[in-house]
Short mmCIF file of C-alpha atoms in Angstrom, two decimals:
data_model
loop_
_atom_site.label_atom_id
_atom_site.label_comp_id
_atom_site.label_asym_id
_atom_site.label_seq_id
_atom_site.Cartn_x
_atom_site.Cartn_y
_atom_site.Cartn_z
CA MET A 158 0.17 0.11 -0.05
CA ARG A 159 1.68 3.30 -1.39
CA SER A 160 1.42 5.92 1.55
CA THR A 161 1.10 9.77 0.23
CA SER A 162 1.24 13.42 1.57
CA GLY A 163 -1.65 14.39 -1.35
CA PHE A 164 -4.98 13.61 -2.16
CA PRO A 165 -4.80 10.83 -4.97
CA SER A 166 -6.39 11.85 -8.25
CA PRO A 167 -9.80 10.93 -9.49
CA LEU A 168 -8.81 7.95 -11.67
CA GLU A 169 -7.18 6.67 -8.63
CA THR A 170 -9.77 6.92 -6.41
CA PHE A 171 -12.31 5.12 -9.08
CA ARG A 172 -9.78 2.77 -9.64
CA GLN A 173 -9.30 2.01 -5.82
CA ALA A 174 -13.47 1.70 -5.62
CA VAL A 175 -13.88 -0.61 -8.45
CA THR A 176 -11.28 -2.75 -6.43
CA VAL A 177 -13.18 -2.24 -3.22
CA PHE A 178 -16.69 -2.70 -4.37
CA SER A 179 -15.58 -5.92 -6.46
CA ASP A 180 -15.94 -7.58 -3.23
CA PRO A 181 -17.81 -5.63 -0.54
CA PHE A 182 -18.37 -8.78 1.56
CA TYR A 183 -15.23 -10.38 2.05
CA ASN A 184 -14.13 -11.76 5.72
CA LYS A 185 -10.41 -11.94 6.59
CA GLY A 186 -10.98 -11.62 10.42
CA PRO A 187 -12.59 -9.21 12.69
CA ASN A 188 -10.26 -6.05 11.77
CA ASP A 189 -10.40 -7.17 8.04
CA GLN A 190 -13.69 -7.00 6.37
CA GLY A 191 -15.36 -5.23 3.33
CA VAL A 192 -17.20 -2.42 3.32
CA GLY A 193 -20.37 -4.01 2.90
CA TRP A 194 -19.98 -5.55 6.18
CA ASN A 195 -18.87 -2.58 7.78
CA VAL A 196 -21.83 -0.59 6.44
CA LEU A 197 -24.29 -3.36 7.58
CA SER A 198 -22.75 -3.09 11.15
CA SER A 199 -23.20 0.40 11.37
CA LEU A 200 -26.68 0.07 10.23
CA GLN A 201 -27.03 -2.66 12.74
CA ARG A 202 -26.27 0.03 15.87
CA VAL A 203 -28.19 2.89 14.30
CA ALA A 204 -31.40 0.64 14.22
CA LEU A 205 -30.98 -0.47 17.67
CA GLY A 206 -30.26 2.95 19.22
CA PHE A 207 -32.96 4.47 17.03
CA GLY A 208 -35.60 1.57 17.70
CA LEU A 209 -35.12 1.80 21.74
CA ALA A 210 -35.08 5.72 21.13
CA ALA A 211 -38.50 5.43 19.49
CA LEU A 212 -39.98 2.81 22.30
CA VAL A 213 -39.29 5.50 25.18
CA GLY A 214 -39.18 8.95 23.25
CA ILE A 215 -42.83 8.92 21.19
CA PRO A 216 -44.53 7.74 24.21
CA ALA A 217 -42.71 10.07 26.50
CA GLY A 218 -43.37 12.84 23.62
CA PHE A 219 -47.47 12.24 23.77
CA ALA A 220 -47.07 12.44 27.88
CA ILE A 221 -45.35 15.40 27.93
CA GLY A 222 -47.52 17.09 25.38
CA ARG A 223 -50.85 16.20 26.80
CA PHE A 224 -49.91 16.73 30.39
CA GLU A 225 -48.95 20.23 31.31
CA PHE A 226 -47.60 19.22 34.70
CA LEU A 227 -45.29 16.83 33.03
CA SER A 228 -44.59 19.65 30.60
CA ARG A 229 -43.48 21.83 33.37
CA MET A 230 -41.46 18.87 34.98
CA PHE A 231 -39.54 17.54 31.87
CA ASN A 232 -38.86 21.03 29.94
CA PRO A 233 -36.25 22.44 31.95
CA LEU A 234 -34.07 18.96 32.06
CA ILE A 235 -34.78 18.32 28.12
CA SER A 236 -33.36 21.85 27.60
CA LEU A 237 -30.89 21.47 29.65
CA LEU A 238 -29.72 18.13 28.60
CA ARG A 239 -30.27 18.18 24.49
CA PRO A 240 -27.57 20.73 23.42
CA VAL A 241 -24.92 17.99 24.97
CA SER A 242 -22.43 16.62 22.14
CA PRO A 243 -23.90 12.95 21.74
CA LEU A 244 -20.27 11.90 21.87
CA ALA A 245 -19.96 13.21 25.86
CA TRP A 246 -22.31 10.44 26.58
CA LEU A 247 -20.04 7.97 25.09
CA PRO A 248 -17.76 7.64 28.12
CA ILE A 249 -20.86 7.16 30.29
CA GLY A 250 -21.81 4.42 27.73
CA LEU A 251 -18.65 2.53 28.32
CA LEU A 252 -18.29 3.04 32.08
CA VAL A 253 -21.93 1.47 32.50
CA PHE A 254 -21.97 -1.34 29.90
CA LYS A 255 -18.48 -2.33 29.70
CA GLY A 256 -18.20 -2.45 26.05
CA ALA A 257 -17.78 -0.83 22.72
CA ASN A 258 -20.87 -1.95 20.83
CA PRO A 259 -23.37 -1.25 23.44
CA ALA A 260 -21.83 2.08 24.32
CA ALA A 261 -22.39 2.96 20.71
CA ILE A 262 -25.65 1.75 20.93
CA TRP A 263 -26.45 4.10 24.17
CA THR A 264 -24.87 6.83 22.35
CA ILE A 265 -27.57 6.85 19.37
CA PHE A 266 -30.47 6.40 21.70
CA ILE A 267 -29.09 9.47 23.48
CA CYS A 268 -28.92 11.32 20.31
CA SER A 269 -31.87 10.40 18.74
CA ILE A 270 -34.47 10.66 21.60
CA TRP A 271 -34.70 14.40 21.56
CA PRO A 272 -36.02 15.15 18.20
CA MET A 273 -38.67 12.50 18.75
CA VAL A 274 -39.91 13.64 22.36
CA ILE A 275 -39.84 17.30 21.44
CA ASN A 276 -41.52 16.93 18.05
CA THR A 277 -44.59 14.63 19.06
CA ALA A 278 -44.53 16.79 22.51
CA VAL A 279 -45.07 20.01 20.03
CA GLY A 280 -47.67 18.11 17.93
CA VAL A 281 -49.87 17.30 20.65
CA GLN A 282 -49.71 20.83 22.16
CA ARG A 283 -50.71 22.18 18.70
CA VAL A 284 -53.99 19.99 18.13
CA PRO A 285 -56.69 22.26 18.11
CA SER A 286 -58.47 23.06 21.30
CA ASP A 287 -62.08 22.55 19.77
CA TYR A 288 -61.26 18.73 19.08
CA MET A 289 -60.05 18.30 22.71
CA ASN A 290 -63.51 20.15 23.53
CA VAL A 291 -65.31 17.52 21.42
CA ALA A 292 -63.63 14.78 23.32
CA LYS A 293 -64.81 16.12 26.74
CA VAL A 294 -68.31 16.54 25.57
CA LEU A 295 -68.25 13.12 24.15
CA ASN A 296 -66.62 11.88 27.21
CA LEU A 297 -64.02 10.09 25.24
CA SER A 298 -61.76 7.52 27.37
CA GLU A 299 -57.90 8.86 27.72
CA TRP A 300 -56.94 5.98 24.88
CA LYS A 301 -59.61 6.87 22.31
CA ILE A 302 -58.50 10.31 22.49
CA LEU A 303 -54.84 9.14 21.74
CA THR A 304 -55.93 6.93 19.06
CA LYS A 305 -58.92 8.87 17.71
CA ILE A 306 -57.60 12.68 17.65
CA LEU A 307 -54.01 13.10 18.76
CA PHE A 308 -52.28 9.98 16.82
CA PRO A 309 -53.24 11.29 13.35
CA ALA A 310 -53.35 14.91 14.37
CA VAL A 311 -49.62 14.26 15.71
CA LEU A 312 -48.02 12.20 13.16
CA PRO A 313 -46.59 14.52 11.07
CA TYR A 314 -44.86 16.09 14.00
CA MET A 315 -43.70 12.60 15.22
CA LEU A 316 -42.23 11.56 11.71
CA THR A 317 -40.66 14.90 11.21
CA GLY A 318 -39.17 13.90 14.60
CA VAL A 319 -38.27 10.62 13.43
CA ARG A 320 -36.22 11.99 10.12
CA LEU A 321 -34.22 14.39 12.03
CA ALA A 322 -33.39 11.44 14.73
CA VAL A 323 -32.35 9.24 12.29
CA GLY A 324 -29.95 11.76 10.48
CA THR A 325 -28.36 12.78 13.83
CA ALA A 326 -28.21 8.71 14.60
CA TRP A 327 -26.20 8.11 11.06
CA LEU A 328 -23.92 11.29 11.57
CA VAL A 329 -23.01 10.00 15.30
CA ILE A 330 -22.13 6.86 15.02
CA VAL A 331 -19.61 6.97 12.43
CA ALA A 332 -17.77 9.47 14.93
CA ALA A 333 -18.59 6.75 17.68
CA GLU A 334 -17.32 3.88 15.78
CA MET A 335 -13.66 6.06 15.25
CA LEU A 336 -13.60 6.15 19.33
CA THR A 337 -14.53 2.71 20.03
CA GLY A 338 -13.25 0.58 17.05
CA GLY A 339 -14.74 -2.67 15.55
CA VAL A 340 -16.29 -3.40 12.64
CA GLY A 341 -18.26 -0.12 11.25
CA ILE A 342 -17.83 2.24 8.82
CA GLY A 343 -16.45 5.05 11.06
CA PHE A 344 -13.86 2.41 11.89
CA TRP A 345 -13.25 1.72 8.78
CA VAL A 346 -12.15 5.22 8.01
CA TRP A 347 -10.38 5.47 11.03
CA ASP A 348 -8.36 2.22 10.15
CA GLU A 349 -7.48 3.24 6.51
CA TRP A 350 -6.05 6.79 8.13
CA ASN A 351 -3.88 5.04 10.10
CA ASN A 352 -2.86 3.11 6.81
CA LEU A 353 -2.35 6.37 5.11
CA ASN A 354 -4.67 4.81 2.48
CA VAL A 355 -6.45 8.23 1.58
CA LYS A 356 -8.12 6.64 -1.65
CA ASN A 357 -10.34 4.39 0.78
CA ILE A 358 -11.13 7.64 3.09
CA ILE A 359 -12.57 9.26 0.22
CA ILE A 360 -14.39 6.15 -1.14
CA ALA A 361 -15.77 5.98 2.83
CA ILE A 362 -16.92 9.35 2.72
CA PHE A 363 -18.95 8.76 -0.43
CA VAL A 364 -20.76 5.64 0.89
CA ILE A 365 -21.44 7.62 4.18
CA GLY A 366 -23.27 10.11 1.87
CA ILE A 367 -24.92 7.90 0.14
CA VAL A 368 -26.57 5.64 2.57
CA GLY A 369 -27.28 9.01 4.68
CA LEU A 370 -29.27 9.92 1.32
CA VAL A 371 -31.22 6.66 1.22
CA LEU A 372 -32.00 7.00 4.94
CA GLU A 373 -33.38 10.43 4.28
CA TYR A 374 -35.14 9.49 1.09
CA ALA A 375 -36.93 6.47 2.50
CA LEU A 376 -38.25 8.35 5.38
CA ILE A 377 -39.55 11.10 2.80
CA LYS A 378 -41.66 8.75 1.05
CA LEU A 379 -42.90 7.39 4.21
CA ALA A 380 -43.81 10.58 5.53
CA THR A 381 -45.50 11.91 2.63
CA ALA A 382 -47.31 8.44 2.15
CA PHE A 383 -48.81 8.89 5.31
CA THR A 384 -49.11 12.52 6.42
CA PHE A 385 -49.98 15.83 5.35
CA GLU A 386 -47.97 18.17 2.78
CA GLU A 387 -46.24 20.00 5.56
CA VAL A 388 -43.75 17.37 6.60
CA LYS A 389 -42.69 17.09 2.49
CA SER A 390 -40.40 20.22 2.99
#
């Protein structure tokens, strides 16, 4: 492998990309796997962390938006913790879980939960008061209020929070993997830097961008299929 102090030419990078993608799923050990395995490992961590955040964050957002005392109780805490860089939580994850993989998932959980909590709570608070007055007149149960009134009205806000959370999670996992190691696209970038292989780093940047674009496009299609015009922007 030839090291260089400058950037490779586009032709050199293209030739290297052909080599990399000719066998993206090779496996020569835990620290030498193809780019396909690295991307899948990163996506698996994102899916686990994001899924856990959705299980906690969306119900929490409904509760905070629905009940004023919960809003007053948790809004200061959310305002305090939300600006903290997700990577600042990584050492806490390493200390608690004693492993790089669960610590990375924990970091994704932390960075994903805030957009879903905030957007869902805002959506609940913006439900027209006339809807809630009708629910009181009809003496609807809390479950029917949630399923028949709140959920349809809040769905655009909720999916916007999901889109923001997934985008943030994909950004954060690359940085987290650089610090924790193991199989993953972030670790692959760092490993190629240690080998002074700039061509693979450039390839990885494009791979990260393309995967992020695909995730964003898929969520936009999901949002436009189930919600209103406001989520298309």
